XYZ file of C-alpha atoms in Angstrom:
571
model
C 0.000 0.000 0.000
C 1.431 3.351 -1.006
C 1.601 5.977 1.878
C -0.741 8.449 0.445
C -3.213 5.396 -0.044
C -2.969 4.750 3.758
C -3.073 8.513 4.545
C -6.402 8.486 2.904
C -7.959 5.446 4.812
C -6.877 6.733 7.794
C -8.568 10.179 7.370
C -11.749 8.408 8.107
C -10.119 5.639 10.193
C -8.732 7.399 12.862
C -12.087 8.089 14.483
C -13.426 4.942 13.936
C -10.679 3.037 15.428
C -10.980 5.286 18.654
C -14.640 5.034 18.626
C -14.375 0.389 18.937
C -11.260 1.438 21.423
C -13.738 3.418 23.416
C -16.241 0.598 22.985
C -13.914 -1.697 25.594
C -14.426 -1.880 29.935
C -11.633 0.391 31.146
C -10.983 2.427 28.010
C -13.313 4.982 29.493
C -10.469 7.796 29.221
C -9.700 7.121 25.431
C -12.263 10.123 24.578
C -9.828 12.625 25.770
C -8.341 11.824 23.192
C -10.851 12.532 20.670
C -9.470 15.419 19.114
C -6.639 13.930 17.643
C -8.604 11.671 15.344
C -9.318 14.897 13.332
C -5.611 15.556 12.684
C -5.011 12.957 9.755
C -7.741 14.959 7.487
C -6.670 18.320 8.850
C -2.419 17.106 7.953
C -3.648 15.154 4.515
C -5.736 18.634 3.430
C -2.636 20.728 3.937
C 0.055 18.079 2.718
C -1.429 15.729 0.355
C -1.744 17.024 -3.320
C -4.523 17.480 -5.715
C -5.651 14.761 -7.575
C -4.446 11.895 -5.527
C -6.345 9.049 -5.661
C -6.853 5.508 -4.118
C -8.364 2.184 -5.306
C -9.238 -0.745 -2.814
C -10.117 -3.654 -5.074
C -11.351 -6.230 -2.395
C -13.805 -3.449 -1.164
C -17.207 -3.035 -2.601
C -16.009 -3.770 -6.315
C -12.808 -1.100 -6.022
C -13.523 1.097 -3.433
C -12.142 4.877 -4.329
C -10.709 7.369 -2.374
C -9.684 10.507 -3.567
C -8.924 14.529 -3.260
C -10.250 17.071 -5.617
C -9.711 21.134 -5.305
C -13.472 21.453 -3.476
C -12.791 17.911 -1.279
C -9.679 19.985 0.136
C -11.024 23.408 1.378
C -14.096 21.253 2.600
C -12.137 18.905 4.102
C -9.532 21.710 6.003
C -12.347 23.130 7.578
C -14.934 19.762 8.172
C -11.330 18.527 10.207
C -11.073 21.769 12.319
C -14.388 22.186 13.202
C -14.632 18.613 14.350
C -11.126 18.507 16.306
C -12.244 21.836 17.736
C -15.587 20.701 18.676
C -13.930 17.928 20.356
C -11.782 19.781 22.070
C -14.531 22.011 23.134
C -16.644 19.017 24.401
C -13.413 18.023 26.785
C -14.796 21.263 28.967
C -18.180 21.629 27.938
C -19.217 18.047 28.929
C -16.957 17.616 32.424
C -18.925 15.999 34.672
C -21.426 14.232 32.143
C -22.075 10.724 32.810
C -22.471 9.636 29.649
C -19.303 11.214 27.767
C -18.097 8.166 26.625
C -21.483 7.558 24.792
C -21.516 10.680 23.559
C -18.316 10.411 21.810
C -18.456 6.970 20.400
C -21.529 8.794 18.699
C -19.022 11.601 17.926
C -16.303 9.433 16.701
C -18.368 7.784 14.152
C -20.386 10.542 12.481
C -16.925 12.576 11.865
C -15.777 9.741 10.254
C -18.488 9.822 8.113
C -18.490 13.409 7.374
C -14.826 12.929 6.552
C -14.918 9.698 4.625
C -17.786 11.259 2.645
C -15.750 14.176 1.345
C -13.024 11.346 -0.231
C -15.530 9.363 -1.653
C -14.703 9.073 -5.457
C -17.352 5.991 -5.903
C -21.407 5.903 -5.333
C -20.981 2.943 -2.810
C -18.460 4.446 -0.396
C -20.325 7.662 -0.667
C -23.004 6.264 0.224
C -21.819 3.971 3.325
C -19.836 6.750 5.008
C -23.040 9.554 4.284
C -25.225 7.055 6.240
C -22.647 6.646 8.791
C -22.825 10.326 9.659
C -26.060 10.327 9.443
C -27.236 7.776 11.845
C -24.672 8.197 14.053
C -25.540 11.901 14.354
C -29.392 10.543 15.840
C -27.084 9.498 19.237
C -25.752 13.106 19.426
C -29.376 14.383 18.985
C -30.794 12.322 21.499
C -27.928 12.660 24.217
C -29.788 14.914 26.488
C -32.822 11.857 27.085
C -35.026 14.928 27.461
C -38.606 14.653 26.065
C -37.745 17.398 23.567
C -34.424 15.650 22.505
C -36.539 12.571 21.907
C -38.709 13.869 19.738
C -36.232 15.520 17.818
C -34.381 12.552 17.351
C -37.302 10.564 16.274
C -38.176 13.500 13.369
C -34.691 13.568 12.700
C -34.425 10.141 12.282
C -37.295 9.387 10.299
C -36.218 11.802 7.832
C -33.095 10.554 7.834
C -34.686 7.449 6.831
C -36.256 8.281 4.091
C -33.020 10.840 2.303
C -31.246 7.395 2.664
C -33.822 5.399 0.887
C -33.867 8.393 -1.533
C -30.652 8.695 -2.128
C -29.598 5.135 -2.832
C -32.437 4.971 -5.199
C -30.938 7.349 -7.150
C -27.262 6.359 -6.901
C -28.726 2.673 -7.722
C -30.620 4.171 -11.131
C -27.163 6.490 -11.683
C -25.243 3.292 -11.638
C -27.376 1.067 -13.834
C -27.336 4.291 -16.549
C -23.622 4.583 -16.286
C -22.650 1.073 -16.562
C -19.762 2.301 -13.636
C -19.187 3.370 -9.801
C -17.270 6.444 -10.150
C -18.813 9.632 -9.137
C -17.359 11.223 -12.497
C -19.426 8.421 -14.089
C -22.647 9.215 -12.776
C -22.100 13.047 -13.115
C -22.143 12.414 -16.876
C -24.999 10.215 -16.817
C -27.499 12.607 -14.567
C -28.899 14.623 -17.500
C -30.779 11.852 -19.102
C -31.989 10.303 -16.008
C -34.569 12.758 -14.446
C -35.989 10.221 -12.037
C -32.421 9.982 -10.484
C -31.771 13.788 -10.566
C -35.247 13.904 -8.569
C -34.341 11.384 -6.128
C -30.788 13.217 -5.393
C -32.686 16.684 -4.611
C -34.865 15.005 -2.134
C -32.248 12.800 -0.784
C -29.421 15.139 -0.262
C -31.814 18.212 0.328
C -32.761 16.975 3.415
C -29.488 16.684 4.681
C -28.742 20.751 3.210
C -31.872 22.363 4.905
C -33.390 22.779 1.291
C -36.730 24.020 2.192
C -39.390 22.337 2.887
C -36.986 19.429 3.504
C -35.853 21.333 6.522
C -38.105 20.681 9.219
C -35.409 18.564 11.581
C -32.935 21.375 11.861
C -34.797 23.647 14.144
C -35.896 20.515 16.283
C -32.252 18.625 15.962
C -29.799 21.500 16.601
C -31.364 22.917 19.826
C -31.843 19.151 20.998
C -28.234 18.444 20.979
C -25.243 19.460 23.231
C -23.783 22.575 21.995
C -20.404 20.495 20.477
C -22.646 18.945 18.404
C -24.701 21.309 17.495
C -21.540 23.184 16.238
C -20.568 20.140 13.786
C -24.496 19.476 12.949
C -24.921 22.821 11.569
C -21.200 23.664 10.250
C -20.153 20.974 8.263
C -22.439 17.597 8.589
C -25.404 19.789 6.874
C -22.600 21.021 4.266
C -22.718 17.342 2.426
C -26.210 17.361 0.845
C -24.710 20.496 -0.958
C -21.451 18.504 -1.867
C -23.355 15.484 -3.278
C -24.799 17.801 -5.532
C -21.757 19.257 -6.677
C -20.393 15.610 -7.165
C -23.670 13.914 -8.928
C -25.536 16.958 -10.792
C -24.832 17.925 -14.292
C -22.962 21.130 -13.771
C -21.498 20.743 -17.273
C -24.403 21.627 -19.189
C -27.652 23.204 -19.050
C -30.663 21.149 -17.227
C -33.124 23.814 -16.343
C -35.530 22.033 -14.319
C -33.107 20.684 -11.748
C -31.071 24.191 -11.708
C -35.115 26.263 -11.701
C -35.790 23.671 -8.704
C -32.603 24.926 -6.756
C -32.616 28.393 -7.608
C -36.160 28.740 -6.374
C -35.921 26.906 -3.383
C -32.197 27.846 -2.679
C -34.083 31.532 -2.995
C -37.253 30.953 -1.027
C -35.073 29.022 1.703
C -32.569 31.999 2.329
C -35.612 34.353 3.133
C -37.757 31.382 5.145
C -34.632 31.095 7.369
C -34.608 34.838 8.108
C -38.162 35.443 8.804
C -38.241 32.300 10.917
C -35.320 33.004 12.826
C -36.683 36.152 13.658
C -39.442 34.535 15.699
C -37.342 32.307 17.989
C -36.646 33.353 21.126
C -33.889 30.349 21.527
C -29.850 31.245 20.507
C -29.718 27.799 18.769
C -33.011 27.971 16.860
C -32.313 31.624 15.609
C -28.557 29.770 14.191
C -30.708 26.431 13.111
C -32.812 29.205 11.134
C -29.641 31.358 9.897
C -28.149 28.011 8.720
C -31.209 27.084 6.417
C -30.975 30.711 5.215
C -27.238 30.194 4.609
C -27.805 26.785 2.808
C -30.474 28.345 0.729
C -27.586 31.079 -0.345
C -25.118 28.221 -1.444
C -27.900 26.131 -2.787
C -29.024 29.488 -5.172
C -25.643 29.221 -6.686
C -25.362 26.033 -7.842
C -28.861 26.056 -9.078
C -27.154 29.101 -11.315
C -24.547 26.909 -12.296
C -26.423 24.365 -13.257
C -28.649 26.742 -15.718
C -25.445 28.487 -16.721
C -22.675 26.319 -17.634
C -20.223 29.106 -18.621
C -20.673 30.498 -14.990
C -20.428 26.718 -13.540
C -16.493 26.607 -12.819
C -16.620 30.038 -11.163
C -19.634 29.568 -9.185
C -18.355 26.334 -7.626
C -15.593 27.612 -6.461
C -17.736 30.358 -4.945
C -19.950 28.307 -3.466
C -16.667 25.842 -2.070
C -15.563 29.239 -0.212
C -18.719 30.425 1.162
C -19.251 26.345 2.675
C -15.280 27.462 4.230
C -16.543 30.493 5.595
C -20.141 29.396 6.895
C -18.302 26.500 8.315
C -15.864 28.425 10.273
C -18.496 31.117 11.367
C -21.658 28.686 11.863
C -19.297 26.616 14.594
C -17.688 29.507 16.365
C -21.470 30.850 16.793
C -22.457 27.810 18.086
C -19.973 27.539 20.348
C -20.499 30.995 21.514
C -24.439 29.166 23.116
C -21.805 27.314 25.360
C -19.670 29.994 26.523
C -22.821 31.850 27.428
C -23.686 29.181 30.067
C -20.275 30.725 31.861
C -19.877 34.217 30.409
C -22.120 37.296 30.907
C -22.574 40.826 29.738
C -20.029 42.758 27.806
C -17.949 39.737 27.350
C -20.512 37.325 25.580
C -20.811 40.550 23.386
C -17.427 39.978 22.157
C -17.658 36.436 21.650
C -20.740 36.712 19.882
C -20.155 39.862 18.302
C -17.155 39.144 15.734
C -18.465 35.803 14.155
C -21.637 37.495 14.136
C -19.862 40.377 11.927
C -18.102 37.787 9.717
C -21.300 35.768 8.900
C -23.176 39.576 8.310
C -20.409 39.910 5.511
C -18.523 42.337 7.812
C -15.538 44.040 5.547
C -11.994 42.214 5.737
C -13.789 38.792 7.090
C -14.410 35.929 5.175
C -18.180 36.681 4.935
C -17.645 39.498 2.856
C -15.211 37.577 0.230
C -17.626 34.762 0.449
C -20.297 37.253 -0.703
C -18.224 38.498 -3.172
C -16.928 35.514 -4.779
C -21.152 33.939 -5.231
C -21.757 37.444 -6.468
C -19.393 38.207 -9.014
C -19.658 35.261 -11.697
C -23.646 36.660 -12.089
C -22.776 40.072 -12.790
C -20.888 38.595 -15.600
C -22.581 39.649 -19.302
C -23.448 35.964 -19.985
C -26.892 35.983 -18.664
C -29.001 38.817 -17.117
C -29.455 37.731 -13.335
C -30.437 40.944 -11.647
C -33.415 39.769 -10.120
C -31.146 37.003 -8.892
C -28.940 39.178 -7.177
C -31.347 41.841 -5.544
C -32.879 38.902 -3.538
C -28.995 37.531 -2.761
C -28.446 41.183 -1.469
C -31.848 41.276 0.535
C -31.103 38.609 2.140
C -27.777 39.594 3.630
C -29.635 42.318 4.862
C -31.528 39.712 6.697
C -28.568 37.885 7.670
C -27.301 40.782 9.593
C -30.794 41.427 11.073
C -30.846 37.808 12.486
C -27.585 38.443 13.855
C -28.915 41.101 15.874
C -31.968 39.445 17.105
C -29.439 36.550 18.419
C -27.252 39.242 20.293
C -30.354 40.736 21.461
C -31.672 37.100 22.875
C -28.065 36.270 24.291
C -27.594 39.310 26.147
C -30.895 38.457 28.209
C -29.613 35.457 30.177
C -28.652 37.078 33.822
C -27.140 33.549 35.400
C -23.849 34.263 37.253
C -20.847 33.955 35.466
C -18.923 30.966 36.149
C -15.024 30.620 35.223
C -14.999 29.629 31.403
C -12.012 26.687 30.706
C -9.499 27.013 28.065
C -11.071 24.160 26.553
C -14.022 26.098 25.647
C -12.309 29.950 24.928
C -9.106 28.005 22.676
C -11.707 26.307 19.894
C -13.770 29.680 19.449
C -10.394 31.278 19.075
C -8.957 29.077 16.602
C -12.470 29.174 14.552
C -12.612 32.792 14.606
C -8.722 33.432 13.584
C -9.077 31.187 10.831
C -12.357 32.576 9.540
C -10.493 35.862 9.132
C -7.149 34.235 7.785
C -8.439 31.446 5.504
C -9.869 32.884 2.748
C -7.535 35.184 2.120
C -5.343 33.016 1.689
C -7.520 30.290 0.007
C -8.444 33.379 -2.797
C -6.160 36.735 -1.877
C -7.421 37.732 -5.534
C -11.627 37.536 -4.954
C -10.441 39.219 -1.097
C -8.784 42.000 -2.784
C -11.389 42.664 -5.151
C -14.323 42.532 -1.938
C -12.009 45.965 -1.016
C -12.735 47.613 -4.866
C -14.918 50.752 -3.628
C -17.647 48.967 -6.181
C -17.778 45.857 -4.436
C -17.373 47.369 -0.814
C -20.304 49.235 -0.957
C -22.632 46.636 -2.230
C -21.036 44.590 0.730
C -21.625 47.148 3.258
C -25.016 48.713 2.551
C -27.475 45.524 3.116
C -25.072 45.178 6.387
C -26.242 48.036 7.245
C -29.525 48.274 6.320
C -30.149 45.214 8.467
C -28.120 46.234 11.246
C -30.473 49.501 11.477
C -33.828 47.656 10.661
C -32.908 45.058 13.615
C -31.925 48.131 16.042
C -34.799 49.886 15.687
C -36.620 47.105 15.993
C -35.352 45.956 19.237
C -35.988 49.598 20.689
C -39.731 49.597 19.931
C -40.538 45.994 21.250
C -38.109 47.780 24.457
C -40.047 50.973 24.573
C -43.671 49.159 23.978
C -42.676 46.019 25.987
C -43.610 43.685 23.495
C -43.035 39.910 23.153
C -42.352 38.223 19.828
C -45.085 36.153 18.776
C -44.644 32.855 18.670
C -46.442 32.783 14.758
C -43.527 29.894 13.560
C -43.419 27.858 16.476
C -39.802 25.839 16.276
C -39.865 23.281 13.325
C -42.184 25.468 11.168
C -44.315 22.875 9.213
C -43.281 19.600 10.837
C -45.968 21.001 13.924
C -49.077 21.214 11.666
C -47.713 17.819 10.378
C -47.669 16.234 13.590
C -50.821 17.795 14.780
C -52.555 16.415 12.094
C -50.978 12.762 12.812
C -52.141 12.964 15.720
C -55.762 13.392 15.001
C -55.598 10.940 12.265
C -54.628 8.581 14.822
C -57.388 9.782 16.829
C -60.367 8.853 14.654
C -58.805 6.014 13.349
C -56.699 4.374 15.616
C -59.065 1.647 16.887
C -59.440 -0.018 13.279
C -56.656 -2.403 13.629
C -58.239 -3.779 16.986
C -61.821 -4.000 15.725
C -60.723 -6.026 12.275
C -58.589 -7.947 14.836
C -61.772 -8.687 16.460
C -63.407 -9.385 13.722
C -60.861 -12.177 12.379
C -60.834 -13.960 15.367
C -64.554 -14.262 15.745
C -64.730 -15.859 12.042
C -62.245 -18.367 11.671
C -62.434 -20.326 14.963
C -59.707 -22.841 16.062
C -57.755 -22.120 12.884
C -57.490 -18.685 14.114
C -57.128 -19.332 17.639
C -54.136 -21.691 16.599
C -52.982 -18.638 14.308
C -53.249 -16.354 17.610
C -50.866 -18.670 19.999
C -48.297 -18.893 17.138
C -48.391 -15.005 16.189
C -47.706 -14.693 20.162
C -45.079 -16.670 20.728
C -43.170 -15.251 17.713
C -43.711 -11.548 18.898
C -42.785 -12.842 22.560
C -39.476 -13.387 20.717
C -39.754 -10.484 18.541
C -39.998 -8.451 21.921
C -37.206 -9.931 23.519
C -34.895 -9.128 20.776
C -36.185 -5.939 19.990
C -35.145 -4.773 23.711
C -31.551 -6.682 23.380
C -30.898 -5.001 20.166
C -32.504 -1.666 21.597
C -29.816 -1.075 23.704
C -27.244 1.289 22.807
C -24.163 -0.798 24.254
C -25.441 -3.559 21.895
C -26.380 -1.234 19.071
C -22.866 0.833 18.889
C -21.033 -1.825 19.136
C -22.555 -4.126 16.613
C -22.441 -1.048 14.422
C -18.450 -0.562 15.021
C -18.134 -3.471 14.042
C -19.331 -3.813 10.966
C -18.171 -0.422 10.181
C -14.224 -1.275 11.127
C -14.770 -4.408 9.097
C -15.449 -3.108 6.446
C -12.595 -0.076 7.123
C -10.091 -2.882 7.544
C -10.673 -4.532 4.280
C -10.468 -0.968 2.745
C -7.099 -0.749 4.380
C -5.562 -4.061 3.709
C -6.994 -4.631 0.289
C -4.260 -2.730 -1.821
């Protein structure tokens, strides 16, 4: 095996391996050590080059591992975020009986995220985007509160159905292409609409593309605030890489870039008028994240239409998932300082990421904003419509911000002394959010300082900044509550409501055609009763043993390091 081979494998085998070491009596310490597993994709995104690539021929049919220009800057900052989430959780979650739960949870969905970004076949896309994703139901359900319950149960039942969704369409992709590679199915998406359909759904879910949204608002608040910072940063950034991997962004297929563009538009504004109804730090984020998403999501749908403006806009798009990344997490992070920091100082933890995501001058918001805005004002294609509602909503993006400030600076618990292992991660997230950009694209920074291109920065920063001041000074003067018109989870609530009364009025069927079978077919059906109970008396049984989450993680380990072993040993 060559050694960039085994670099790659171990990107996403690091964490795994700790995760089965943390699985063993006595090994309780081992997730201390959790923030080293993110250095191998951190190290390979700096040092390993462009265009390497790995086959595994005694996995799944030649597995493929490999690193492409947008794989890199996602994986640089998917790595940091999750080592400094980790190292963040070493403070955050002292004292927390089940830490070594929580991490075996933690372990495995990073491996996933990061395994995901080197997939170069369907198969291994696949596996290691269902990793993350059920693994990530054990972070939302950590708390065992009734309202982390039920957002694991929405989360995972949508889950559920993007993975059914999007292994349809990989499946149809595949038997189109006649081959595995994810190069091979790009080509063969234009003349397979079904599969193109089944992608949106599949991956939108996972991206916050409206109205495929509804778990974020429920999932992020649910969870602990480490993994709320990885949930919203990076894990929700791979529905938006799949479709920059499997889309046809080399020529023009209008309905799947009209389906993005519309939603990727209608979600950006959703997120802000939603978010401005919260009254929770980590719902108003959950809400700026969909609004983000549907940002990102816009662009691509743009480069889909547009092929001349497709290499441009993916890179764009690649550097504003860098700088939402880097901003998103330090944000979230800044919910778990607040638990020990008061007053002016929360101000100035919240305040600069807040500024960068706003699109703040000289901070990676504001070349982000730059870079998605500058391919459309090319002559190619007249998008000024396109761009107006773009601008709008980064007016709204700074008026969210302010509405979060606002709710932060309301908690009056006494401060409590704040660890280095919480104030070190939002440090490093915040330096590099100014830094890396810059000097990911110094060219598209120094053009966000043109006098043309600052202005159109700073005036929707402004214009929100005023429109969210004045706004918080008449609800002050006239002591007025925000309504509670988009309760948390927006259209999921309606949806459950009306589940519920469905199961009202007819939730006794079942029992009365049960009744009615056993009253017609006498001792054949009596016989048919005793045998349908013993087998559920055994269905029972096991469904408790395997209900267990000592059994379930480590059955899951297992076959995941199986299969992560072959991978290794097989070239």
């Amino acid at each position: 095996m060559t050694g960039e081979a085994l670099w790659l494998a171990l990107i996403p085998g690091a964490p795994l391996l700790l995760a089965l070491l943390l699985a063993f009596p006595g090994r309780e310490y081992a997730w201390r050590l959790a923030p080293f597993a993110a250095l191998p994709g951190l190290s390979g995104a700096l040092l390993l080059p462009i265009g390497v690539w790995a086959e595994y021929p005694a996995v799944l049919l030649g597995a493929e591992l490999a690193l492409d220009p947008i794989g890199r800057g996602l994986l640089l900052v998917t790595a940091l975020l999750w080592g400094a989430a980790a190292v963040f959780a070493q403070g955050y979650l002292r004292g927390d009986a089940a830490v070594v739960r929580f991490h075996v949870f933690f372990l495995l969905a990073m491996a996933g995220n990061l395994g995901l970004i080197l997939a170069g076949d369907a198969m291994v896309f696949y596996l290691f985007f269902a990793l993350m994703s059920l693994s990530s139901v054990g972070l939302v359900v950590h708390e065992r509160t009734r309202e982390a319950w039920r957002a694991g149960w929405v989360y995972l039942g949508m889950a559920m159905v993007g993975e059914v969704a999007l292994f349809s369409g990989l499946l149809l992709l595949v038997h189109g292409a006649g081959g595995h590679s994810l190069a091979e199915l790009a080509s063969e998406a234009p003349s397979n609409s079904l599969a193109a359909g089944l992608l949106i759904i599949g991956l939108g879910i996972k991206a916050g593309l409206l109205p495929l949204h509804m778990w974020l608002p429920l999932a992020h608040p649910a969870a602990p605030t480490p993994a709320s910072a990885v949930l919203s940063g990076v894990m929700i950034k791979a529905g938006l890489l799949g479709w920059m991997r499997l889309l046809p962004l080399g020529e023009p297929t209008l309905w799947v870039g009209d389906v993005l563009l519309v939603l990727g538009l209608l979600g950006a504004w959703f997120g802000v008028v939603a978010g401005l109804f919260q009254s929770r730090p980590k719902t108003i984020l959950a809400y700026s994240s969909i609004s983000q998403m549907g940002l990102m999501i816009a662009g691509l749908g743009v480069a889909i239409q547009v092929p001349a403006l497709a290499p441009a806009l993916l890179a764009a798009v690649g550097l504003y998932a860098m700088h939402h990344a880097l901003a998103k997490g330090a944000l979230f992070l800044c919910v778990g300082i607040a638990t020990r920091v008061r007053g002016p100082w929360i101000l100035a933890y919240v305040g600069l990421p807040a500024l960068a995501l706003a699109g703040l001058p000289l901070t990676s918001g504001a070349v982000a904003k730059t870079a998605l805005k500058a391919p459309m004002e090319a002559p190619v294609v007249d998008l000024t419509v396109v761009l107006w509602v773009l601008t709008l909503a980064a007016a709204g993006t700074t008026l969210l911000m302010v509405r979060l400030v606002v709710v932060m600076l309301r908690d009056r618990r006494p401060s409590r002394p704040l660890p280095l292992s919480m104030s070190m991660p939002w440090l490093v997230l915040v330096v590099s959010g100014v830094l890396l950009p810059w000097g990911w694209s110094p060219e598209v920074g120094l053009e966000s300082l043109a006098l043309p291109k600052l202005g159109s920065v700073v005036w929707p920063m402004v214009l929100g900044g005023v429109l969210g001041l004045a706004g918080w000074a008449l609800w002050r003067w006239r002591a007025w509550g925000v309504p509670g018109w988009i309760p948390e989870g927006d259209l999921w609530v309606p949806l459950e409501r009306g589940g519920a009364g469905l199961v009202k009025v007819f939730g006794d069927v079942p029992g009365r055609l049960q009744a009615a079978w056993e009253s017609g077919v006498g001792r054949l059906g009596e016989g048919a009763q005793r045998f349908w109970r013993a087998l559920l008396g055994w269905s029972l049984w096991g469904e408790r043993w395997m209900g267990r989450w000592d059994v379930i993680g480590v059955m899951f380990m297992a076959l995941v390091l199986g299969l992560f072993l072959v991978l290794a040993l097989s070239v």
